């Protein structure tokens, strides 16, 4: 990595992280290019925008029902900052308590190790069928492909995840994995894979079909893998929040429960959950709380196993940066995606990363700056993400900070730096600024329109340029309020 | 696997190599939390909003009377109960050795410890893996809670869990349940009955001997961890 | 007390009447306002692109130029926020001149409501207006509570001022503070998304029955007006200073018409 960072930002320390296998070797296209395809379909863009705006409105209704909402956000932020600061202590405390309760705790430095650990647990027990509930961490590690290549059947059981799995796609949103799909498309997928009626697209009917299909998978599962929403240092317990009940079925039926967690999922105390359970679902989907908030303390009985895999995969690197540390407080509610006007109009897949949207655009460059350098610019800096974030991550300021970091690392294209070098020079020379402005306005007023409205001018492809006045304000001022 | 064997120490060492000064988060100030004039009304409103049904009854016998009005209950083939004093099922949970055997369960009834007004959640602590599996395999779920065990919000809820020794007394599973299972993964259309129960009936049983609503003294929360500063006036207005 | 007028570069060059209206508004309040002639730009385009090395000398220049004034007023939330919230990285924290400039730089509306305490304007604008709360004014300067946090309460400074103008009636878009999609260089880096955002924003204001979109930042309006004019839509755009001065509705689109003494032709 080319880095000339002078800040105590050590984000270049770990090399390219995150991708354990060859899943992600598709040619990479930047955000504006991917977004162009999405936004070209105006109707569909409006539909996608409306679906997410609906969720944002539900979030607003729930947030406004809690008079102390802003106070809770401050509390959540303070708890996360405390947890991240003393992360090693809390992890050790968690490990000791979880072990005392009978769980087995594993540590994975990166995605490859996480996948190896999970595979080894399954291999040693001769397990060939894994039922999985939603875990963005396993998406980040590309676990499914890793296990499938080693002969293990992996079934995603969250409805949205199952839909994208059957379509051989990736989730486009961390909470609403199939938000990019229309019900007719889901109907076609289910017709092909589950044998539902051709042309059927009623969500009730399709969900019922998935319920029947996945019941069979749950009953046949030999191990269940879940994510972790919160890991409690004080007790050694883990908390998983779902609406469908799939995590619980996967954890209660097979004898082996594997829980994968990023190391930032730690919270210090049991009572801290009060703050987070009040914020999480309200922020995520506009529900007062998820249907199921399950607290696992140890395996369910002597005949069962609970394995907890703690994964770093670049997180400790982010912790070392004063600028980006707060992003580790993310509780993966997805509220920043629902509110982001760019996400709503470009779709999650346009970000080319497991975690899309504002928080993804902060986290992804930390693991591969060159690959993800367009993401911090996929943002109008409107700040709505920062205002909805339940843990008060200053997302839009962090996106701005990434742009500066790219500048320091020499990652900006000449197309970005050259105009800014020129502008900076002009702005340091007021006489040149005034003359340049004057000439530009004369040109705009006298030259034929084609000089300004053409394919090379990205602005005027869809927008008129402002009408150039003969006099600038400074000229007007000199004439009308001149030196006294 | 040699690399993995070293990962624990490597991760901890790296985290410890960068010490970060950060005071503990202040304890939540109970004075700043919402109070409900009528917690029962709030609980009923919220649980209905998330698709559950609330019944307030005076006598335990009324539970089976009310359930008897549901055709799905009358037609049920398999009913399991871990609240036999309220309703007896036709499956003896003690004789179920494997949770898979509950795959065709129609109805299940279980006691809840307490109910939370702000979000319609009920804390349920199944006694073992069979009861636990029952919660998610059953088509229809019934939870019975004493009406006295209605609290206002999650801060009070976790204070109670702390008092109950959750996580400190040994392995266990506990869960907040708020409504029937649901999904909106297809075009944001809400569908009730995803993988878990299709309906949730909650009975609040009015035991006339106790107070109507369990409430806390104002200092209940602040007293739990005296080593942390209490967020009071200094927390600043929002 | 000396009040300096800080005119963003694109307003200076393309929307002189916005600056004239700002100047006149302040003078009407009995303030003596000067326009430091050597000013150019606050450095935001460079900073937002990531070119800190190019932004820094521009920021330093700005502080040097404006530090002699008691108050600095700017008809742009975005540029005022740049000085207040994003200049710190270019200066030592104990740099007295920087601190003075940071603390005395105001966006026009907050200056009028918080510092001057304007009670009446004596102007008239008999039109149905819709407000576009530009994001930086909204969420960096908190000129009004954002829709994400509105339930926590707070003043809405743009509306307070507009309510002082006789004849103003309101049109309310469904999404009160959705970003217009300008975003500085975002408008060209992500042109497709930017244009889609702008078109949606315009459609919302049109559906609300607005005659004119009013905002505290001319940059948002430049983008929206570019789209409106290309599509030939019946909707005006005006900077709030122009509305507060009771300029005629066409003033925003044809800056030449409104201002006596400002020679503009086409």
mmCIF file of C-alpha atoms in Angstrom, chain A residues 198-316:
data_model
loop_
_atom_site.group_PDB
_atom_site.id
_atom_site.type_symbol
_atom_site.label_atom_id
_atom_site.label_comp_id
_atom_site.label_asym_id
_atom_site.label_seq_id
_atom_site.Cartn_x
_atom_site.Cartn_y
_atom_site.Cartn_z
ATOM 1 C CA UNK A 198 -45.261 -19.959 -11.592
ATOM 2 C CA UNK A 199 -46.028 -16.237 -11.494
ATOM 3 C CA UNK A 200 -46.928 -16.259 -7.799
ATOM 4 C CA UNK A 201 -45.576 -13.197 -6.035
ATOM 5 C CA UNK A 202 -47.708 -12.692 -2.935
ATOM 6 C CA UNK A 203 -45.295 -12.118 -0.024
ATOM 7 C CA UNK A 204 -47.517 -14.081 2.370
ATOM 8 C CA UNK A 205 -47.563 -17.079 0.044
ATOM 9 C CA UNK A 206 -43.831 -16.894 -0.654
ATOM 10 C CA UNK A 207 -42.949 -16.546 3.014
ATOM 11 C CA UNK A 208 -45.108 -19.551 3.832
ATOM 12 C CA UNK A 209 -43.295 -21.568 1.180
ATOM 13 C CA UNK A 210 -39.941 -20.556 2.643
ATOM 14 C CA UNK A 211 -41.146 -21.470 6.125
ATOM 15 C CA UNK A 212 -41.980 -24.996 4.986
ATOM 16 C CA UNK A 213 -38.748 -25.357 3.044
ATOM 17 C CA UNK A 214 -36.576 -24.085 5.877
ATOM 18 C CA UNK A 215 -38.347 -26.076 8.591
ATOM 19 C CA UNK A 216 -37.002 -29.129 6.825
ATOM 20 C CA UNK A 217 -33.525 -27.632 6.755
ATOM 21 C CA UNK A 218 -33.672 -26.756 10.461
ATOM 22 C CA UNK A 219 -34.736 -30.267 11.422
ATOM 23 C CA UNK A 220 -31.949 -31.754 9.287
ATOM 24 C CA UNK A 221 -29.253 -29.308 10.402
ATOM 25 C CA UNK A 222 -26.281 -30.791 12.205
ATOM 26 C CA UNK A 223 -24.860 -27.517 13.451
ATOM 27 C CA UNK A 224 -26.251 -23.998 13.738
ATOM 28 C CA UNK A 225 -24.251 -20.828 13.193
ATOM 29 C CA UNK A 226 -25.470 -17.451 14.407
ATOM 30 C CA UNK A 227 -24.061 -13.988 14.553
ATOM 31 C CA UNK A 228 -23.768 -12.037 17.789
ATOM 32 C CA UNK A 229 -25.339 -8.655 18.464
ATOM 33 C CA UNK A 230 -23.829 -8.163 21.901
ATOM 34 C CA UNK A 231 -21.281 -10.064 23.988
ATOM 35 C CA UNK A 232 -21.429 -9.255 27.688
ATOM 36 C CA UNK A 233 -18.032 -9.125 29.387
ATOM 37 C CA UNK A 234 -19.557 -9.152 32.865
ATOM 38 C CA UNK A 235 -21.429 -12.445 32.347
ATOM 39 C CA UNK A 236 -19.863 -14.217 29.363
ATOM 40 C CA UNK A 237 -23.217 -14.300 27.601
ATOM 41 C CA UNK A 238 -24.083 -13.454 24.020
ATOM 42 C CA UNK A 239 -27.252 -11.801 22.764
ATOM 43 C CA UNK A 240 -28.801 -12.405 19.359
ATOM 44 C CA UNK A 241 -31.685 -10.298 18.035
ATOM 45 C CA UNK A 242 -34.001 -11.569 15.283
ATOM 46 C CA UNK A 243 -37.580 -11.259 14.130
ATOM 47 C CA UNK A 244 -38.014 -14.524 12.316
ATOM 48 C CA UNK A 245 -36.898 -16.931 15.033
ATOM 49 C CA UNK A 246 -34.370 -18.551 12.723
ATOM 50 C CA UNK A 247 -31.361 -17.998 14.951
ATOM 51 C CA UNK A 248 -33.112 -19.717 17.822
ATOM 52 C CA UNK A 249 -34.211 -22.706 15.748
ATOM 53 C CA UNK A 250 -30.667 -23.094 14.469
ATOM 54 C CA UNK A 251 -29.243 -22.834 17.953
ATOM 55 C CA UNK A 252 -31.691 -25.128 19.721
ATOM 56 C CA UNK A 253 -32.108 -28.085 17.371
ATOM 57 C CA UNK A 254 -28.591 -29.261 16.410
ATOM 58 C CA UNK A 255 -26.135 -30.219 19.164
ATOM 59 C CA UNK A 256 -23.533 -27.668 18.046
ATOM 60 C CA UNK A 257 -24.026 -23.892 18.117
ATOM 61 C CA UNK A 258 -21.286 -21.737 16.620
ATOM 62 C CA UNK A 259 -21.510 -17.996 17.244
ATOM 63 C CA UNK A 260 -19.244 -15.721 15.182
ATOM 64 C CA UNK A 261 -18.542 -12.254 16.499
ATOM 65 C CA UNK A 262 -16.369 -9.317 15.586
ATOM 66 C CA UNK A 263 -14.355 -8.352 18.641
ATOM 67 C CA UNK A 264 -16.124 -4.978 18.783
ATOM 68 C CA UNK A 265 -19.381 -6.643 19.817
ATOM 69 C CA UNK A 266 -18.255 -6.534 23.451
ATOM 70 C CA UNK A 267 -20.237 -4.488 25.940
ATOM 71 C CA UNK A 268 -19.070 -4.207 29.524
ATOM 72 C CA UNK A 269 -22.172 -4.938 31.598
ATOM 73 C CA UNK A 270 -25.508 -6.732 31.481
ATOM 74 C CA UNK A 271 -27.335 -3.500 32.304
ATOM 75 C CA UNK A 272 -25.832 -1.843 29.209
ATOM 76 C CA UNK A 273 -28.182 -4.012 27.175
ATOM 77 C CA UNK A 274 -31.063 -1.832 28.340
ATOM 78 C CA UNK A 275 -29.673 1.050 26.293
ATOM 79 C CA UNK A 276 -28.902 -1.046 23.234
ATOM 80 C CA UNK A 277 -32.107 -3.085 23.115
ATOM 81 C CA UNK A 278 -34.025 0.173 23.251
ATOM 82 C CA UNK A 279 -32.058 1.659 20.357
ATOM 83 C CA UNK A 280 -31.306 -1.236 18.020
ATOM 84 C CA UNK A 281 -34.639 -2.305 16.527
ATOM 85 C CA UNK A 282 -36.101 1.170 16.678
ATOM 86 C CA UNK A 283 -33.184 2.422 14.591
ATOM 87 C CA UNK A 284 -33.036 -0.604 12.313
ATOM 88 C CA UNK A 285 -36.597 -1.347 11.278
ATOM 89 C CA UNK A 286 -38.728 0.992 13.364
ATOM 90 C CA UNK A 287 -39.844 -1.738 15.749
ATOM 91 C CA UNK A 288 -39.997 -1.213 19.529
ATOM 92 C CA UNK A 289 -37.727 -4.267 19.931
ATOM 93 C CA UNK A 290 -36.956 -7.323 17.814
ATOM 94 C CA UNK A 291 -39.433 -10.178 18.217
ATOM 95 C CA UNK A 292 -36.751 -12.340 19.786
ATOM 96 C CA UNK A 293 -33.901 -11.050 21.945
ATOM 97 C CA UNK A 294 -32.115 -14.231 22.984
ATOM 98 C CA UNK A 295 -29.569 -14.394 25.780
ATOM 99 C CA UNK A 296 -27.258 -17.400 25.526
ATOM 100 C CA UNK A 297 -25.191 -18.142 28.601
ATOM 101 C CA UNK A 298 -23.268 -21.305 27.863
ATOM 102 C CA UNK A 299 -24.379 -24.370 25.864
ATOM 103 C CA UNK A 300 -27.939 -25.560 26.365
ATOM 104 C CA UNK A 301 -27.016 -28.808 28.165
ATOM 105 C CA UNK A 302 -24.179 -31.203 28.825
ATOM 106 C CA UNK A 303 -24.733 -32.939 25.483
ATOM 107 C CA UNK A 304 -24.410 -29.729 23.474
ATOM 108 C CA UNK A 305 -21.609 -27.383 22.524
ATOM 109 C CA UNK A 306 -21.386 -23.618 22.189
ATOM 110 C CA UNK A 307 -18.406 -22.296 20.254
ATOM 111 C CA UNK A 308 -17.785 -18.561 20.175
ATOM 112 C CA UNK A 309 -15.383 -17.339 17.494
ATOM 113 C CA UNK A 310 -13.963 -13.885 18.187
ATOM 114 C CA UNK A 311 -12.715 -12.266 14.982
ATOM 115 C CA UNK A 312 -10.374 -9.330 14.499
ATOM 116 C CA UNK A 313 -10.000 -9.067 10.688
ATOM 117 C CA UNK A 314 -8.787 -5.473 10.715
ATOM 118 C CA UNK A 315 -10.832 -4.198 13.636
ATOM 119 C CA UNK A 316 -7.863 -3.718 15.957
#
